[in-house]
């Protein structure tokens, strides 16, 4: 998980404000408010994956509907993250932070009370907008409230606690889904948000960047949202409608035009949300290419894992939520060690080895078939989780260090923000693209397996009509137990076939990230890096 930065050029201004704006006794409460608020956003980014099977059953939703429940949230979070930080600098960090909390809480209640999957998708989009306002404001408020000699420890505390809450989020969500309802996984945000709002207005001082110049890049944010949204729509709907469908073709063309216009706007805007000058650094470009590939593999692969565990392998929601705990524990335990790898070995070596180890972890996920449920976890999935966790542990801290060291200090905030947005956009694109692979492999496998079964045509047609649900297909109620067992096995085997393709592609992407590190990172000296920004 990468942190959203304070906007570039604001650190000196807010450092002078810290002592006067926030009393020492209030600083722990500022930290508590920012941790709780950010944790809501990070938890909702992962807990929904565990809830998707329950959502599909509740609404009879297709696989593409389930994708949109995740994608609508991530789309606006990724597209508006950078401009959200700028809005806080100009209009007041506490004000924009509180607005983000209010939007996020209202959207969470909407999610919990929704009566259709389309309403849920819209509510998730509003959640993403709220998250884009409050996450960058969290670190900005910490920087504005703590003096320089205490700021590093405060940010470290924020990072540690948000990582822990993100890790336990799927477990808590799985428990709520299993014992209460999937709706409770959203509604639990409401009391947390009320507490955060109280702490915010009681203890958090208002601050802004008095040296901020120029207008916000609202046009860039709008174009990024349109471009990504149309691209995601085209990729997801191509599985249902086909590539020749007029709406799919129009969406992809509009995506290309919007992205091209976005680049043009960013080149000319005085304060762009995406400073293209950063990519003059070879190390920065290489690190972001690695981020794109590695986080596409991570985001896309881990989207399909809970669906496989719950719908095919027979895990409970709680069991699926807990399946990745070793991954998080390993990353948390090795974070300090991995942070020193760049100093000892340079950036290139750990950024080649880490993604390569992660690729082996993804490949291990492709080995298990339709197993015996959660009792086989230690032999089927635990080794893959462990290897993947080791690879990511080796990669994450050196990757963040490389991004920050690749540019001059006055651009460090912008560099971190761009890298954060790239990581989120990578997962956004991967879920849509991997959905195409999963759907194609599943349909081919299902047709072949159903042709081999001796089952009544009416029952086969009922299954065929639901193929868009993938592993969530409901078995014919009138079928006998042998027929139901055969159909369940055919559906499960077909889904596992698609899951294997997805994980092998993830492994290929991780290896591609290792290759990009070898070719691009660490190839130039510090003096050359500085020269690049003087061009």
Short mmCIF file of C-alpha atoms in Angstrom, two decimals, residues 172-467:
data_model
loop_
_atom_site.label_atom_id
_atom_site.label_comp_id
_atom_site.label_asym_id
_atom_site.label_seq_id
_atom_site.Cartn_x
_atom_site.Cartn_y
_atom_site.Cartn_z
CA UNK A 172 -13.79 -8.52 9.95
CA UNK A 173 -15.81 -8.12 6.76
CA UNK A 174 -15.92 -11.88 6.28
CA UNK A 175 -17.17 -12.32 9.84
CA UNK A 176 -19.91 -9.72 9.36
CA UNK A 177 -20.96 -11.18 6.00
CA UNK A 178 -21.11 -14.69 7.44
CA UNK A 179 -22.84 -13.90 10.74
CA UNK A 180 -24.82 -10.71 10.04
CA UNK A 181 -25.18 -9.59 6.40
CA UNK A 182 -23.11 -8.23 3.56
CA UNK A 183 -24.88 -4.92 4.19
CA UNK A 184 -23.24 -4.63 7.61
CA UNK A 185 -19.80 -4.52 5.97
CA UNK A 186 -20.81 -1.11 4.55
CA UNK A 187 -23.00 0.18 7.37
CA UNK A 188 -20.21 -0.22 9.92
CA UNK A 189 -18.56 2.81 8.30
CA UNK A 190 -21.32 5.13 9.56
CA UNK A 191 -20.45 5.11 13.31
CA UNK A 192 -16.74 5.26 12.49
CA UNK A 193 -17.35 8.31 10.30
CA UNK A 194 -19.34 10.02 13.07
CA UNK A 195 -16.44 9.51 15.48
CA UNK A 196 -13.97 10.85 12.90
CA UNK A 197 -16.12 13.92 12.26
CA UNK A 198 -16.28 14.64 16.00
CA UNK A 199 -12.50 14.32 16.35
CA UNK A 200 -11.94 16.42 13.23
CA UNK A 201 -14.00 19.42 14.30
CA UNK A 202 -12.96 19.10 17.95
CA UNK A 203 -9.19 18.73 17.59
CA UNK A 204 -8.01 19.20 13.99
CA UNK A 205 -7.01 22.78 13.08
CA UNK A 206 -7.77 24.26 9.69
CA UNK A 207 -4.82 24.90 7.40
CA UNK A 208 -4.12 25.63 3.76
CA UNK A 209 -1.17 26.33 1.50
CA UNK A 210 -0.93 30.11 1.39
CA UNK A 211 1.65 29.90 -1.40
CA UNK A 212 -0.51 27.81 -3.73
CA UNK A 213 -0.75 29.37 -7.16
CA UNK A 214 -2.79 28.64 -10.25
CA UNK A 215 -6.12 26.91 -10.63
CA UNK A 216 -6.82 23.27 -9.92
CA UNK A 217 -6.59 20.90 -12.86
CA UNK A 218 -10.30 20.07 -12.93
CA UNK A 219 -10.27 19.50 -16.69
CA UNK A 220 -7.45 16.99 -16.33
CA UNK A 221 -9.34 15.19 -13.57
CA UNK A 222 -12.50 15.07 -15.71
CA UNK A 223 -10.62 13.77 -18.75
CA UNK A 224 -8.83 11.13 -16.66
CA UNK A 225 -12.17 9.95 -15.25
CA UNK A 226 -13.80 9.84 -18.70
CA UNK A 227 -10.85 8.13 -20.34
CA UNK A 228 -10.45 5.46 -17.67
CA UNK A 229 -14.21 4.99 -17.32
CA UNK A 230 -14.77 4.46 -21.04
CA UNK A 231 -11.79 2.12 -21.27
CA UNK A 232 -13.04 0.03 -18.36
CA UNK A 233 -16.56 -0.04 -19.82
CA UNK A 234 -15.26 -1.22 -23.17
CA UNK A 235 -13.13 -3.97 -21.65
CA UNK A 236 -15.80 -5.27 -19.27
CA UNK A 237 -18.71 -5.16 -21.71
CA UNK A 238 -16.70 -6.75 -24.51
CA UNK A 239 -17.07 -10.07 -22.66
CA UNK A 240 -20.87 -9.82 -22.82
CA UNK A 241 -21.52 -7.81 -25.98
CA UNK A 242 -18.52 -8.69 -28.15
CA UNK A 243 -15.82 -6.43 -29.57
CA UNK A 244 -17.94 -5.42 -32.55
CA UNK A 245 -20.76 -4.04 -30.40
CA UNK A 246 -21.38 -0.36 -31.22
CA UNK A 247 -21.35 0.75 -27.57
CA UNK A 248 -18.07 -1.09 -26.90
CA UNK A 249 -16.39 0.36 -29.99
CA UNK A 250 -17.64 3.88 -29.17
CA UNK A 251 -16.44 3.61 -25.57
CA UNK A 252 -12.94 2.50 -26.62
CA UNK A 253 -12.65 5.28 -29.22
CA UNK A 254 -13.82 7.87 -26.69
CA UNK A 255 -11.33 6.49 -24.16
CA UNK A 256 -8.48 6.97 -26.63
CA UNK A 257 -9.57 10.52 -27.46
CA UNK A 258 -10.01 11.48 -23.79
CA UNK A 259 -6.61 10.09 -22.80
CA UNK A 260 -4.90 11.85 -25.72
CA UNK A 261 -6.59 15.14 -24.80
CA UNK A 262 -5.64 14.57 -21.15
CA UNK A 263 -1.97 14.34 -22.07
CA UNK A 264 -2.29 17.53 -24.13
CA UNK A 265 -3.92 19.37 -21.21
CA UNK A 266 -1.27 18.16 -18.76
CA UNK A 267 1.50 19.46 -21.01
CA UNK A 268 0.02 22.96 -20.99
CA UNK A 269 -1.55 23.35 -17.54
CA UNK A 270 0.52 25.52 -15.14
CA UNK A 271 -0.22 23.16 -12.20
CA UNK A 272 -1.06 19.80 -13.78
CA UNK A 273 -2.36 16.89 -11.70
CA UNK A 274 0.12 14.69 -13.61
CA UNK A 275 3.43 16.58 -14.05
CA UNK A 276 4.83 14.92 -17.18
CA UNK A 277 8.25 16.43 -16.48
CA UNK A 278 8.72 13.67 -13.88
CA UNK A 279 8.97 11.06 -16.61
CA UNK A 280 12.17 12.61 -17.91
CA UNK A 281 13.85 10.63 -15.15
CA UNK A 282 14.72 7.16 -16.37
CA UNK A 283 14.52 5.77 -12.82
CA UNK A 284 11.10 7.33 -12.27
CA UNK A 285 9.76 5.96 -15.55
CA UNK A 286 11.18 2.52 -14.81
CA UNK A 287 9.77 2.49 -11.27
CA UNK A 288 6.31 3.42 -12.51
CA UNK A 289 6.41 0.83 -15.29
CA UNK A 290 7.31 -1.73 -12.63
CA UNK A 291 4.49 -0.40 -10.43
CA UNK A 292 2.01 -0.70 -13.31
CA UNK A 293 2.92 -4.32 -14.03
CA UNK A 294 3.35 -5.55 -10.45
CA UNK A 295 0.23 -3.88 -9.06
CA UNK A 296 -1.82 -4.95 -12.08
CA UNK A 297 -0.85 -8.52 -11.23
CA UNK A 298 -1.57 -8.01 -7.53
CA UNK A 299 -4.88 -6.15 -7.93
CA UNK A 300 -6.21 -8.35 -10.72
CA UNK A 301 -5.07 -11.64 -9.21
CA UNK A 302 -6.36 -10.93 -5.72
CA UNK A 303 -9.74 -9.88 -7.13
CA UNK A 304 -10.37 -13.40 -8.43
CA UNK A 305 -8.83 -15.29 -5.49
CA UNK A 306 -11.71 -14.80 -2.99
CA UNK A 307 -14.23 -15.67 -5.70
CA UNK A 308 -12.37 -18.92 -6.35
CA UNK A 309 -12.08 -19.72 -2.65
CA UNK A 310 -15.74 -19.05 -1.82
CA UNK A 311 -17.63 -20.09 -4.96
CA UNK A 312 -15.48 -23.06 -6.03
CA UNK A 313 -13.36 -24.25 -3.12
CA UNK A 314 -16.14 -23.94 -0.54
CA UNK A 315 -14.48 -21.48 1.85
CA UNK A 316 -16.62 -19.33 4.12
CA UNK A 317 -16.42 -15.55 3.73
CA UNK A 318 -14.41 -15.43 6.96
CA UNK A 319 -12.03 -18.13 5.73
CA UNK A 320 -11.47 -16.36 2.42
CA UNK A 321 -10.83 -13.08 4.25
CA UNK A 322 -8.24 -14.75 6.47
CA UNK A 323 -6.49 -16.57 3.62
CA UNK A 324 -4.18 -13.63 2.88
CA UNK A 325 -3.29 -12.82 6.49
CA UNK A 326 0.13 -14.56 6.18
CA UNK A 327 0.86 -12.28 3.21
CA UNK A 328 0.17 -9.15 5.27
CA UNK A 329 1.99 -10.42 8.36
CA UNK A 330 5.05 -11.20 6.26
CA UNK A 331 5.06 -7.76 4.63
CA UNK A 332 4.62 -6.06 7.99
CA UNK A 333 7.39 -8.13 9.62
CA UNK A 334 9.90 -7.58 6.80
CA UNK A 335 9.16 -3.91 6.10
CA UNK A 336 12.09 -2.57 8.13
CA UNK A 337 14.50 -5.11 6.65
CA UNK A 338 13.39 -4.42 3.08
CA UNK A 339 13.70 -0.69 3.66
CA UNK A 340 17.49 -1.10 3.96
CA UNK A 341 17.95 -3.13 0.79
CA UNK A 342 18.46 -0.10 -1.45
CA UNK A 343 21.18 1.27 0.80
CA UNK A 344 23.00 -2.09 0.86
CA UNK A 345 22.54 -3.32 -2.71
CA UNK A 346 21.16 -0.42 -4.74
CA UNK A 347 17.69 -0.28 -6.24
CA UNK A 348 18.04 -2.52 -9.27
CA UNK A 349 18.84 -5.84 -7.58
CA UNK A 350 15.92 -5.99 -5.09
CA UNK A 351 13.56 -4.67 -7.78
CA UNK A 352 14.61 -7.54 -10.04
CA UNK A 353 14.52 -10.25 -7.38
CA UNK A 354 11.32 -9.15 -5.60
CA UNK A 355 9.01 -9.21 -8.65
CA UNK A 356 10.61 -12.46 -9.83
CA UNK A 357 9.80 -14.10 -6.47
CA UNK A 358 6.28 -12.63 -6.66
CA UNK A 359 5.94 -14.18 -10.13
CA UNK A 360 6.73 -17.58 -8.60
CA UNK A 361 4.02 -16.95 -6.01
CA UNK A 362 1.44 -16.18 -8.68
CA UNK A 363 2.47 -19.32 -10.57
CA UNK A 364 1.92 -21.35 -7.38
CA UNK A 365 -1.69 -20.13 -7.28
CA UNK A 366 -2.21 -21.80 -10.68
CA UNK A 367 -1.39 -25.27 -9.33
CA UNK A 368 -4.41 -26.26 -7.16
CA UNK A 369 -7.52 -27.67 -8.80
CA UNK A 370 -10.95 -28.05 -7.26
CA UNK A 371 -9.88 -29.13 -3.78
CA UNK A 372 -11.34 -30.19 -0.50
CA UNK A 373 -12.17 -26.78 0.93
CA UNK A 374 -10.49 -24.82 3.68
CA UNK A 375 -8.91 -27.94 5.20
CA UNK A 376 -6.54 -28.07 2.20
CA UNK A 377 -5.47 -24.44 2.58
CA UNK A 378 -2.06 -25.26 4.07
CA UNK A 379 -1.05 -27.42 1.11
CA UNK A 380 -2.95 -25.66 -1.70
CA UNK A 381 -2.75 -21.92 -1.09
CA UNK A 382 -0.55 -21.18 1.92
CA UNK A 383 2.72 -21.80 -0.02
CA UNK A 384 1.56 -19.44 -2.79
CA UNK A 385 0.54 -16.77 -0.27
CA UNK A 386 3.91 -17.10 1.48
CA UNK A 387 5.99 -16.83 -1.72
CA UNK A 388 3.92 -13.91 -3.01
CA UNK A 389 4.24 -12.13 0.34
CA UNK A 390 8.02 -12.57 0.28
CA UNK A 391 8.24 -11.19 -3.25
CA UNK A 392 6.12 -8.16 -2.44
CA UNK A 393 8.06 -7.59 0.80
CA UNK A 394 11.30 -7.41 -1.16
CA UNK A 395 9.71 -5.07 -3.74
CA UNK A 396 7.54 -2.48 -2.00
CA UNK A 397 9.98 -0.49 0.15
CA UNK A 398 12.75 -0.33 -2.50
CA UNK A 399 10.14 0.69 -5.09
CA UNK A 400 8.91 3.57 -2.93
CA UNK A 401 12.50 4.63 -2.19
CA UNK A 402 13.36 4.57 -5.89
CA UNK A 403 10.38 6.77 -6.75
CA UNK A 404 11.30 9.32 -4.07
CA UNK A 405 15.02 9.31 -4.97
CA UNK A 406 14.42 9.60 -8.72
CA UNK A 407 13.44 13.28 -8.60
CA UNK A 408 14.52 16.46 -6.89
CA UNK A 409 13.18 17.02 -3.38
CA UNK A 410 10.76 19.77 -4.41
CA UNK A 411 9.01 17.25 -6.69
CA UNK A 412 8.99 14.36 -4.20
CA UNK A 413 5.36 14.89 -3.19
CA UNK A 414 4.16 14.90 -6.78
CA UNK A 415 6.28 11.82 -7.57
CA UNK A 416 4.77 9.84 -4.69
CA UNK A 417 1.26 10.91 -5.69
CA UNK A 418 1.75 9.85 -9.31
CA UNK A 419 3.12 6.48 -8.22
CA UNK A 420 0.14 5.99 -5.91
CA UNK A 421 -2.28 6.80 -8.74
CA UNK A 422 -0.43 4.43 -11.08
CA UNK A 423 -0.74 1.57 -8.59
CA UNK A 424 -4.48 2.11 -8.24
CA UNK A 425 -5.04 2.52 -11.98
CA UNK A 426 -3.08 -0.69 -12.56
CA UNK A 427 -5.51 -2.73 -10.47
CA UNK A 428 -8.44 -0.94 -12.09
CA UNK A 429 -7.32 -1.91 -15.60
CA UNK A 430 -6.24 -5.42 -14.62
CA UNK A 431 -9.62 -6.43 -13.18
CA UNK A 432 -11.33 -5.41 -16.43
CA UNK A 433 -8.73 -7.04 -18.69
CA UNK A 434 -8.48 -10.26 -16.66
CA UNK A 435 -12.26 -10.50 -16.74
CA UNK A 436 -12.01 -10.99 -20.50
CA UNK A 437 -9.52 -13.82 -20.04
CA UNK A 438 -11.57 -15.44 -17.27
CA UNK A 439 -14.80 -15.24 -19.27
CA UNK A 440 -13.26 -16.70 -22.42
CA UNK A 441 -11.54 -19.59 -20.62
CA UNK A 442 -14.60 -20.33 -18.51
CA UNK A 443 -16.96 -20.43 -21.50
CA UNK A 444 -14.67 -22.71 -23.52
CA UNK A 445 -14.25 -25.06 -20.58
CA UNK A 446 -17.93 -25.04 -19.67
CA UNK A 447 -19.06 -25.85 -23.21
CA UNK A 448 -16.62 -28.76 -23.42
CA UNK A 449 -17.60 -30.20 -20.04
CA UNK A 450 -21.34 -29.79 -20.53
CA UNK A 451 -21.15 -31.57 -23.90
CA UNK A 452 -19.67 -34.57 -22.10
CA UNK A 453 -22.52 -34.78 -19.55
CA UNK A 454 -25.67 -36.86 -20.03
CA UNK A 455 -28.16 -34.38 -18.56
CA UNK A 456 -31.59 -33.25 -19.67
CA UNK A 457 -31.56 -30.43 -22.20
CA UNK A 458 -33.80 -28.21 -20.09
CA UNK A 459 -31.32 -28.35 -17.22
CA UNK A 460 -28.40 -27.67 -19.53
CA UNK A 461 -30.18 -24.65 -20.99
CA UNK A 462 -30.79 -23.28 -17.49
CA UNK A 463 -27.06 -23.46 -16.80
CA UNK A 464 -26.12 -22.04 -20.20
CA UNK A 465 -28.43 -19.07 -19.70
CA UNK A 466 -26.51 -18.09 -16.56
CA UNK A 467 -22.99 -18.36 -17.95
#
